[in-house]
Amino acid sequence: MLNIVLFGPPGAGKGTQSEKLIAKYELAHLSTGDIFREHISRQTELGLKVKEYIDNGLLVPDEVTVGILKAAIESKAGTKGFIFDGFPRTVHQAEVLDEMLKSLNTKIHAVVALDVNEDELKKRIEIRRQTSGRADDDAEKVLKRIDEYFNKTIHVLPYYEAQGKAVKVQGIGDIETIFQAICTAIDSAK
Ligand code: AMP
């Protein structure tokens, strides 16, 4: 298997680059944000539980998030590997993911961290807001999400740096150029 974490703040381009990576490497996309949004739209018990956090730009508590991970991984049994997009967002989530992959005799091969400054993130999300219909793309919620990233999620990077798996990629510029830089990082980690 080939398992990649696509890491970066909201608006860094994780969704856009994930789509291209999935097509090239034939990997399964695992986005916890997508899973949560799907539950919210179906008004499931989980959806009702997480809606408040998501609409306010706050991280969903770890016990809920890791709770959906196992089922999400199992639902894609037989895949060549995963692109984890928006997961892990805390060190605890990263530890749980490592354990889960170990039990499947596999591991995270590379963590690609998209580097984009705060001003650019706000500009991009403002553009996305006009078509996304996401309550959490509202300006005030975006600030909260960026805050959550720099307060909580950023600590995931040293966890992977200590394992020698983190690669920073400049996330500003032409989509294709960024994609090529990500592919180079993945190919050298395979
Ligand atoms: P995303 O689509 O990845 O930007 O996620 C949208 C929202 O879902 C986030 O702002 C969080 O509220 C929640 N979320 C998604 N993934 C996670 C995660 N791994 N841990 C905690 N909350 C998450």
Coordinates of N, CA and C and ligand atoms in Angstrom, one line a residue:
M1 N 0.8 -1.2 0.0 CA 0.0 0.0 0.0 C 0.9 1.3 0.0
L2 N 0.3 2.3 -0.5 CA 0.9 3.6 -0.4 C 0.0 4.6 0.3
N3 N 0.4 5.1 1.5 CA -0.4 5.9 2.3 C 0.2 7.3 2.5
I4 N -0.6 8.3 2.1 CA 0.0 9.7 2.1 C -0.9 10.6 2.9
V5 N -0.3 11.4 3.8 CA -1.1 12.4 4.5 C -0.9 13.7 3.8
L6 N -2.0 14.4 3.3 CA -1.9 15.7 2.8 C -2.3 16.7 3.9
F7 N -1.3 17.5 4.2 CA -1.4 18.3 5.4 C -1.3 19.7 5.1
G8 N -2.1 20.6 5.8 CA -2.0 22.0 5.6 C -3.2 22.7 6.1
P9 N -3.2 24.0 6.2 CA -4.3 24.8 6.8 C -5.5 24.8 5.9
P10 N -6.7 25.2 6.4 CA -7.9 25.3 5.5 C -7.5 26.3 4.3
G11 N -7.9 25.9 3.1 CA -7.6 26.7 2.0 C -6.2 26.5 1.3
A12 N -5.5 25.5 1.8 CA -4.1 25.3 1.3 C -4.1 24.6 0.0
G13 N -5.3 24.0 -0.4 CA -5.4 23.3 -1.7 C -5.4 21.8 -1.5
K14 N -5.7 21.3 -0.3 CA -5.6 19.9 -0.1 C -6.7 19.1 -0.9
G15 N -7.9 19.7 -1.0 CA -8.9 19.0 -1.8 C -8.5 19.0 -3.3
T16 N -8.1 20.1 -3.8 CA -7.7 20.1 -5.3 C -6.5 19.1 -5.6
Q17 N -5.5 19.2 -4.7 CA -4.4 18.3 -5.0 C -4.7 16.8 -4.7
S18 N -5.6 16.6 -3.7 CA -6.1 15.2 -3.5 C -6.7 14.6 -4.7
E19 N -7.5 15.3 -5.4 CA -8.2 14.8 -6.6 C -7.2 14.3 -7.6
K20 N -6.1 15.2 -7.8 CA -5.1 14.8 -8.8 C -4.3 13.6 -8.4
L21 N -4.0 13.6 -7.1 CA -3.2 12.4 -6.6 C -3.9 11.1 -6.7
I22 N -5.2 11.2 -6.4 CA -6.0 10.0 -6.4 C -6.0 9.4 -7.9
A23 N -6.2 10.3 -8.8 CA -6.2 9.9 -10.2 C -4.8 9.3 -10.6
K24 N -3.8 9.9 -10.2 CA -2.4 9.4 -10.6 C -2.0 8.1 -9.9
Y25 N -2.2 8.1 -8.6 CA -1.7 6.9 -7.9 C -2.8 5.8 -7.6
E26 N -4.0 6.1 -8.0 CA -5.2 5.2 -7.8 C -5.4 4.9 -6.3
L27 N -5.4 5.9 -5.6 CA -5.6 5.8 -4.1 C -7.0 6.1 -3.7
A28 N -7.4 5.6 -2.5 CA -8.7 6.0 -2.0 C -8.6 7.3 -1.2
H29 N -9.6 8.1 -1.4 CA -9.6 9.4 -0.7 C -10.3 9.3 0.7
L30 N -9.6 9.7 1.7 CA -10.2 9.6 3.0 C -10.2 11.0 3.6
S31 N -11.4 11.7 3.5 CA -11.5 13.1 4.1 C -12.5 13.0 5.2
T32 N -12.0 13.3 6.4 CA -12.9 13.3 7.6 C -14.0 14.4 7.4
G33 N -13.5 15.5 6.9 CA -14.5 16.6 6.6 C -15.6 16.2 5.7
D34 N -15.3 15.5 4.6 CA -16.4 15.0 3.7 C -17.3 14.1 4.4
I35 N -16.7 13.2 5.2 CA -17.5 12.2 5.9 C -18.5 12.9 6.9
F36 N -18.0 13.9 7.6 CA -18.8 14.6 8.6 C -19.9 15.4 7.8
R37 N -19.6 16.0 6.7 CA -20.6 16.8 5.9 C -21.7 15.9 5.4
E38 N -21.3 14.7 5.0 CA -22.3 13.7 4.5 C -23.3 13.3 5.6
H39 N -22.7 13.1 6.8 CA -23.6 12.8 8.0 C -24.5 13.9 8.3
I40 N -24.0 15.2 8.2 CA -24.8 16.3 8.6 C -25.9 16.4 7.6
S41 N -25.6 16.2 6.3 CA -26.7 16.4 5.3 C -27.8 15.2 5.4
R42 N -27.3 14.1 5.9 CA -28.3 13.0 6.1 C -29.0 13.1 7.5
Q43 N -28.5 14.0 8.3 CA -29.0 14.2 9.7 C -28.9 13.0 10.5
T44 N -27.8 12.3 10.4 CA -27.6 11.1 11.2 C -27.3 11.5 12.7
E45 N -27.2 10.6 13.6 CA -26.9 10.9 15.0 C -25.5 11.5 15.0
L46 N -24.6 10.9 14.2 CA -23.2 11.5 14.2 C -23.3 12.9 13.7
G47 N -24.0 13.1 12.6 CA -24.1 14.4 12.0 C -24.6 15.5 13.0
L48 N -25.6 15.1 13.7 CA -26.2 16.1 14.7 C -25.2 16.4 15.8
K49 N -24.4 15.4 16.1 CA -23.3 15.5 17.2 C -22.2 16.5 16.7
V50 N -21.8 16.4 15.4 CA -20.7 17.2 15.0 C -21.0 18.6 14.4
K51 N -22.3 18.8 14.0 CA -22.7 20.0 13.3 C -22.2 21.3 14.0
E52 N -22.5 21.3 15.3 CA -22.2 22.5 16.1 C -20.7 22.9 16.0
Y53 N -19.8 21.9 16.1 CA -18.4 22.1 16.1 C -18.0 22.6 14.7
I54 N -18.5 21.9 13.7 CA -18.1 22.2 12.3 C -18.6 23.6 11.9
D55 N -19.8 23.9 12.1 CA -20.4 25.2 11.7 C -19.6 26.3 12.4
N56 N -19.1 26.1 13.6 CA -18.3 27.1 14.3 C -16.8 27.1 14.1
G57 N -16.4 26.3 13.2 CA -15.0 26.3 12.8 C -14.1 25.6 13.9
L58 N -14.7 24.8 14.8 CA -13.9 24.1 15.8 C -13.6 22.7 15.4
L59 N -12.5 22.1 15.9 CA -12.2 20.7 15.7 C -13.3 19.9 16.4
V60 N -13.7 18.8 15.7 CA -14.6 17.8 16.4 C -13.7 17.0 17.4
P61 N -14.2 16.7 18.6 CA -13.4 16.0 19.6 C -12.8 14.7 19.0
D62 N -11.6 14.4 19.5 CA -10.8 13.3 19.0 C -11.6 12.0 19.1
E63 N -12.3 11.7 20.3 CA -13.0 10.4 20.4 C -14.0 10.2 19.3
V64 N -14.7 11.3 18.8 CA -15.6 11.2 17.8 C -14.9 10.9 16.4
T65 N -13.9 11.7 16.2 CA -13.1 11.6 14.9 C -12.4 10.3 14.8
V66 N -11.8 9.8 15.8 CA -11.1 8.5 15.6 C -12.1 7.4 15.6
G67 N -13.3 7.6 16.1 CA -14.3 6.6 16.1 C -14.8 6.3 14.7
I68 N -14.7 7.3 13.8 CA -15.2 7.0 12.4 C -14.1 6.5 11.5
L69 N -12.8 6.6 12.0 CA -11.7 6.3 11.2 C -11.7 4.8 10.7
K70 N -11.9 3.9 11.8 CA -11.7 2.5 11.5 C -12.7 2.1 10.4
A71 N -14.0 2.5 10.6 CA -15.0 2.1 9.6 C -14.7 2.7 8.2
A72 N -14.1 3.9 8.2 CA -13.8 4.6 6.9 C -12.7 3.8 6.2
I73 N -11.7 3.4 7.0 CA -10.6 2.6 6.4 C -11.1 1.2 5.9
E74 N -11.9 0.6 6.8 CA -12.5 -0.7 6.4 C -13.4 -0.7 5.2
S75 N -14.1 0.4 5.0 CA -15.0 0.5 3.9 C -14.3 0.5 2.5
K76 N -13.0 0.8 2.6 CA -12.2 0.9 1.3 C -11.2 -0.3 1.3
A77 N -11.6 -1.4 1.9 CA -10.7 -2.6 1.9 C -10.3 -3.0 0.5
G78 N -9.0 -3.3 0.3 CA -8.6 -3.7 -1.1 C -8.0 -2.6 -1.9
T79 N -8.0 -1.4 -1.3 CA -7.5 -0.2 -2.0 C -5.9 -0.3 -2.1
K80 N -5.4 0.4 -3.1 CA -3.9 0.4 -3.2 C -3.3 1.3 -2.1
G81 N -4.1 2.1 -1.5 CA -3.6 3.0 -0.5 C -4.5 4.1 -0.2
F82 N -4.1 5.0 0.6 CA -5.0 6.1 1.0 C -4.3 7.5 0.8
I83 N -5.2 8.5 0.5 CA -4.8 9.9 0.7 C -5.6 10.4 1.9
F84 N -4.9 10.6 3.0 CA -5.6 11.2 4.1 C -5.6 12.7 4.0
D85 N -6.8 13.3 3.9 CA -7.0 14.7 3.6 C -7.8 15.3 4.8
G86 N -7.1 16.1 5.6 CA -7.8 16.7 6.8 C -7.8 15.8 8.0
F87 N -7.0 14.8 7.9 CA -6.7 13.9 9.0 C -5.3 13.3 8.9
P88 N -4.6 13.3 10.0 CA -4.9 13.6 11.4 C -4.7 15.1 11.6
R89 N -5.5 15.6 12.6 CA -5.5 17.1 12.9 C -5.0 17.3 14.4
T90 N -4.7 16.2 15.1 CA -4.1 16.3 16.4 C -3.1 15.1 16.5
V91 N -2.2 15.3 17.5 CA -1.2 14.3 17.7 C -1.8 12.9 18.1
H92 N -2.9 13.0 18.9 CA -3.6 11.8 19.3 C -4.1 11.1 18.0
Q93 N -4.7 11.8 17.1 CA -5.2 11.2 15.9 C -4.1 10.5 15.1
A94 N -2.9 11.2 15.1 CA -1.8 10.7 14.3 C -1.4 9.3 14.9
E95 N -1.4 9.3 16.3 CA -1.0 8.0 17.0 C -2.0 6.9 16.7
V96 N -3.2 7.2 16.7 CA -4.3 6.2 16.4 C -4.1 5.7 15.0
L97 N -3.9 6.6 14.1 CA -3.7 6.2 12.7 C -2.5 5.3 12.5
D98 N -1.4 5.6 13.2 CA -0.2 4.8 13.1 C -0.6 3.3 13.6
E99 N -1.3 3.3 14.7 CA -1.6 1.9 15.3 C -2.5 1.2 14.3
M100 N -3.5 1.9 13.7 CA -4.5 1.2 12.9 C -3.8 0.7 11.6
L101 N -2.9 1.5 11.0 CA -2.2 1.1 9.8 C -1.2 -0.1 10.1
K102 N -0.6 0.0 11.4 CA 0.3 -1.1 11.8 C -0.5 -2.4 11.8
S103 N -1.7 -2.4 12.3 CA -2.5 -3.6 12.4 C -2.9 -4.2 11.0
L104 N -2.7 -3.3 10.0 CA -3.0 -3.8 8.6 C -1.6 -4.0 7.9
N105 N -0.6 -4.1 8.7 CA 0.8 -4.3 8.1 C 1.2 -3.2 7.2
T106 N 0.8 -2.0 7.4 CA 1.2 -0.9 6.5 C 1.6 0.3 7.4
K107 N 1.8 1.4 6.8 CA 2.2 2.6 7.5 C 2.0 3.9 6.6
I108 N 2.2 5.0 7.2 CA 2.2 6.3 6.5 C 3.6 6.4 5.8
H109 N 3.6 6.6 4.5 CA 4.8 6.7 3.7 C 5.3 8.1 3.7
A110 N 4.5 9.1 3.5 CA 4.9 10.5 3.4 C 3.8 11.4 3.9
V111 N 4.2 12.5 4.5 CA 3.3 13.6 4.9 C 3.7 14.8 4.2
V112 N 2.8 15.2 3.2 CA 3.2 16.4 2.4 C 2.4 17.6 3.0
A113 N 3.3 18.5 3.5 CA 2.7 19.7 4.1 C 2.7 20.9 3.2
L114 N 1.5 21.4 2.8 CA 1.4 22.5 1.9 C 1.5 23.8 2.6
D115 N 2.5 24.6 2.2 CA 2.8 25.8 2.9 C 2.2 27.0 2.2
V116 N 1.2 27.6 2.9 CA 0.5 28.8 2.3 C 0.4 29.8 3.5
N117 N 0.7 31.1 3.2 CA 0.6 32.1 4.3 C -0.9 32.5 4.5
E118 N -1.1 33.1 5.7 CA -2.5 33.3 6.2 C -3.3 34.3 5.3
D119 N -2.6 35.3 4.7 CA -3.4 36.2 3.9 C -3.9 35.5 2.6
E120 N -3.1 34.7 2.1 CA -3.5 33.9 0.9 C -4.6 33.0 1.2
L121 N -4.5 32.3 2.4 CA -5.6 31.4 2.8 C -7.0 32.1 2.9
K122 N -7.0 33.3 3.5 CA -8.2 34.0 3.7 C -8.8 34.4 2.3
K123 N -7.9 34.8 1.4 CA -8.3 35.2 0.0 C -9.0 34.0 -0.7
R124 N -8.3 32.9 -0.6 CA -8.8 31.7 -1.3 C -10.1 31.2 -0.7
I125 N -10.3 31.3 0.6 CA -11.5 30.8 1.2 C -12.7 31.7 0.9
E126 N -12.4 33.0 0.8 CA -13.4 34.0 0.4 C -13.9 33.7 -1.0
I127 N -13.0 33.3 -1.9 CA -13.5 32.9 -3.3 C -14.3 31.6 -3.2
R128 N -13.8 30.7 -2.4 CA -14.5 29.4 -2.3 C -15.9 29.6 -1.7
R129 N -16.0 30.5 -0.7 CA -17.3 30.7 0.0 C -18.4 31.0 -1.0
Q130 N -18.1 31.7 -2.1 CA -19.1 32.2 -3.0 C -19.8 31.0 -3.7
T131 N -19.2 29.8 -3.7 CA -19.8 28.7 -4.4 C -20.0 27.5 -3.5
S132 N -19.2 27.4 -2.4 CA -19.2 26.1 -1.6 C -20.5 25.8 -0.8
G133 N -21.2 26.9 -0.4 CA -22.4 26.7 0.4 C -22.0 26.2 1.8
R134 N -20.7 26.3 2.2 CA -20.3 25.8 3.5 C -20.4 26.9 4.6
A135 N -21.2 26.6 5.6 CA -21.4 27.6 6.7 C -20.0 28.0 7.3
D136 N -19.1 27.0 7.3 CA -17.8 27.3 8.0 C -16.9 28.1 7.0
D137 N -17.3 28.5 5.8 CA -16.5 29.3 5.0 C -16.8 30.8 5.2
D138 N -17.7 31.1 6.1 CA -18.0 32.4 6.5 C -16.8 33.1 7.2
A139 N -16.5 34.4 6.9 CA -15.3 35.0 7.3 C -14.9 34.7 8.8
E140 N -15.8 34.9 9.7 CA -15.5 34.7 11.1 C -15.1 33.3 11.5
K141 N -15.8 32.3 10.8 CA -15.6 30.9 11.1 C -14.2 30.5 10.5
V142 N -13.9 31.2 9.4 CA -12.6 30.9 8.7 C -11.5 31.2 9.7
L143 N -11.6 32.4 10.3 CA -10.6 32.8 11.3 C -10.4 31.8 12.4
K144 N -11.5 31.3 12.9 CA -11.5 30.2 13.9 C -10.8 29.0 13.4
R145 N -11.1 28.6 12.2 CA -10.5 27.4 11.6 C -9.0 27.5 11.4
I146 N -8.6 28.7 11.0 CA -7.2 29.0 10.8 C -6.5 29.0 12.2
D147 N -7.2 29.5 13.2 CA -6.7 29.5 14.6 C -6.5 28.1 15.1
E148 N -7.5 27.2 14.9 CA -7.5 25.8 15.3 C -6.3 25.2 14.7
Y149 N -6.0 25.5 13.4 CA -4.9 24.9 12.7 C -3.6 25.3 13.4
F150 N -3.4 26.6 13.6 CA -2.1 27.0 14.1 C -2.0 26.7 15.6
N151 N -3.1 26.5 16.4 CA -3.0 26.2 17.8 C -2.9 24.7 18.0
K152 N -3.6 23.9 17.3 CA -3.7 22.4 17.6 C -3.1 21.6 16.5
T153 N -3.4 21.8 15.2 CA -3.1 20.9 14.2 C -1.6 21.0 13.8
I154 N -1.0 22.2 13.9 CA 0.4 22.4 13.5 C 1.3 21.4 14.3
H155 N 0.9 21.0 15.5 CA 1.8 20.1 16.3 C 1.9 18.7 15.7
V156 N 1.1 18.4 14.7 CA 1.2 17.1 14.1 C 2.4 17.0 13.3
L157 N 2.9 18.1 12.8 CA 4.0 18.1 11.9 C 5.3 17.6 12.5
P158 N 5.7 18.2 13.7 CA 6.9 17.6 14.4 C 6.8 16.1 14.7
Y159 N 5.5 15.6 14.9 CA 5.3 14.2 15.2 C 5.9 13.4 14.0
Y160 N 5.5 13.9 12.8 CA 6.0 13.2 11.6 C 7.4 13.5 11.2
E161 N 7.8 14.7 11.6 CA 9.2 15.1 11.3 C 10.2 14.2 12.1
A162 N 9.7 13.8 13.3 CA 10.5 12.9 14.1 C 10.7 11.5 13.5
Q163 N 9.7 11.2 12.7 CA 9.7 9.9 11.9 C 10.4 10.1 10.6
G164 N 10.8 11.3 10.3 CA 11.5 11.5 9.0 C 10.5 11.5 7.8
K165 N 9.2 11.7 8.0 CA 8.3 11.5 6.9 C 7.7 12.8 6.4
A166 N 8.0 14.0 7.0 CA 7.3 15.2 6.6 C 8.1 15.9 5.5
V167 N 7.4 16.3 4.5 CA 8.0 17.1 3.4 C 7.2 18.4 3.2
K168 N 7.9 19.5 3.2 CA 7.1 20.8 3.0 C 7.1 21.1 1.5
V169 N 6.0 21.5 1.0 CA 5.9 21.9 -0.4 C 5.2 23.3 -0.5
Q170 N 5.8 24.1 -1.3 CA 5.3 25.5 -1.4 C 3.9 25.4 -2.1
G171 N 2.9 25.9 -1.4 CA 1.5 25.7 -1.8 C 0.9 26.9 -2.6
I172 N 1.8 27.9 -2.9 CA 1.4 29.0 -3.7 C 2.0 28.9 -5.1
G173 N 1.1 29.2 -6.1 CA 1.6 29.1 -7.5 C 0.7 28.3 -8.3
D174 N 1.2 27.9 -9.5 CA 0.4 27.1 -10.4 C 0.1 25.7 -9.9
I175 N -1.2 25.3 -10.0 CA -1.7 24.0 -9.5 C -0.8 22.9 -10.0
E176 N -0.5 22.9 -11.3 CA 0.3 21.8 -11.9 C 1.7 21.7 -11.3
T177 N 2.3 22.9 -11.1 CA 3.7 23.0 -10.5 C 3.7 22.4 -9.1
I178 N 2.7 22.8 -8.3 CA 2.6 22.3 -7.0 C 2.4 20.8 -7.0
F179 N 1.5 20.3 -7.9 CA 1.3 18.9 -8.1 C 2.5 18.1 -8.4
Q180 N 3.4 18.6 -9.3 CA 4.6 18.0 -9.6 C 5.5 17.9 -8.4
A181 N 5.6 18.9 -7.6 CA 6.4 19.0 -6.4 C 5.9 17.9 -5.4
I182 N 4.6 17.8 -5.3 CA 4.1 16.7 -4.4 C 4.4 15.3 -4.9
C183 N 4.3 15.1 -6.2 CA 4.6 13.8 -6.8 C 6.1 13.5 -6.6
T184 N 6.9 14.4 -6.7 CA 8.4 14.2 -6.5 C 8.6 13.7 -5.0
A185 N 7.9 14.4 -4.1 CA 8.0 14.0 -2.7 C 7.5 12.6 -2.4
I186 N 6.4 12.3 -3.1 CA 5.8 10.9 -2.9 C 6.7 9.9 -3.5
D187 N 7.2 10.1 -4.7 CA 8.0 9.1 -5.4 C 9.2 8.8 -4.7
S188 N 9.8 9.8 -4.0 CA 11.0 9.5 -3.3 C 10.8 8.9 -1.9
A189 N 9.5 8.8 -1.5 CA 9.2 8.2 -0.2 C 8.7 6.8 -0.4
K190 N 8.4 6.4 -1.6 CA 7.8 5.1 -1.9 C 8.7 3.9 -1.6
Ligands
AMP1 P1 -12.3 20.0 6.2 O1 -13.2 19.7 5.2 O2 -11.1 19.0 6.3 O3 -11.8 21.5 6.2 O4 -13.1 19.8 7.6 C1 -14.2 20.6 7.9 C2 -14.4 20.6 9.4 O5 -14.7 19.3 9.9 C3 -13.3 21.1 10.3 O6 -13.2 22.5 10.4 C4 -13.6 20.4 11.6 O7 -14.6 21.0 12.3 C5 -14.1 19.0 11.2 N1 -13.0 18.0 11.0 C6 -12.6 17.5 9.8 N2 -11.6 16.6 10.0 C7 -11.3 16.7 11.3 C8 -10.4 16.0 12.2 N3 -9.5 15.2 11.7 N4 -10.4 16.3 13.5 C9 -11.3 17.2 14.0 N5 -12.2 17.8 13.3 C10 -12.2 17.6 12.0

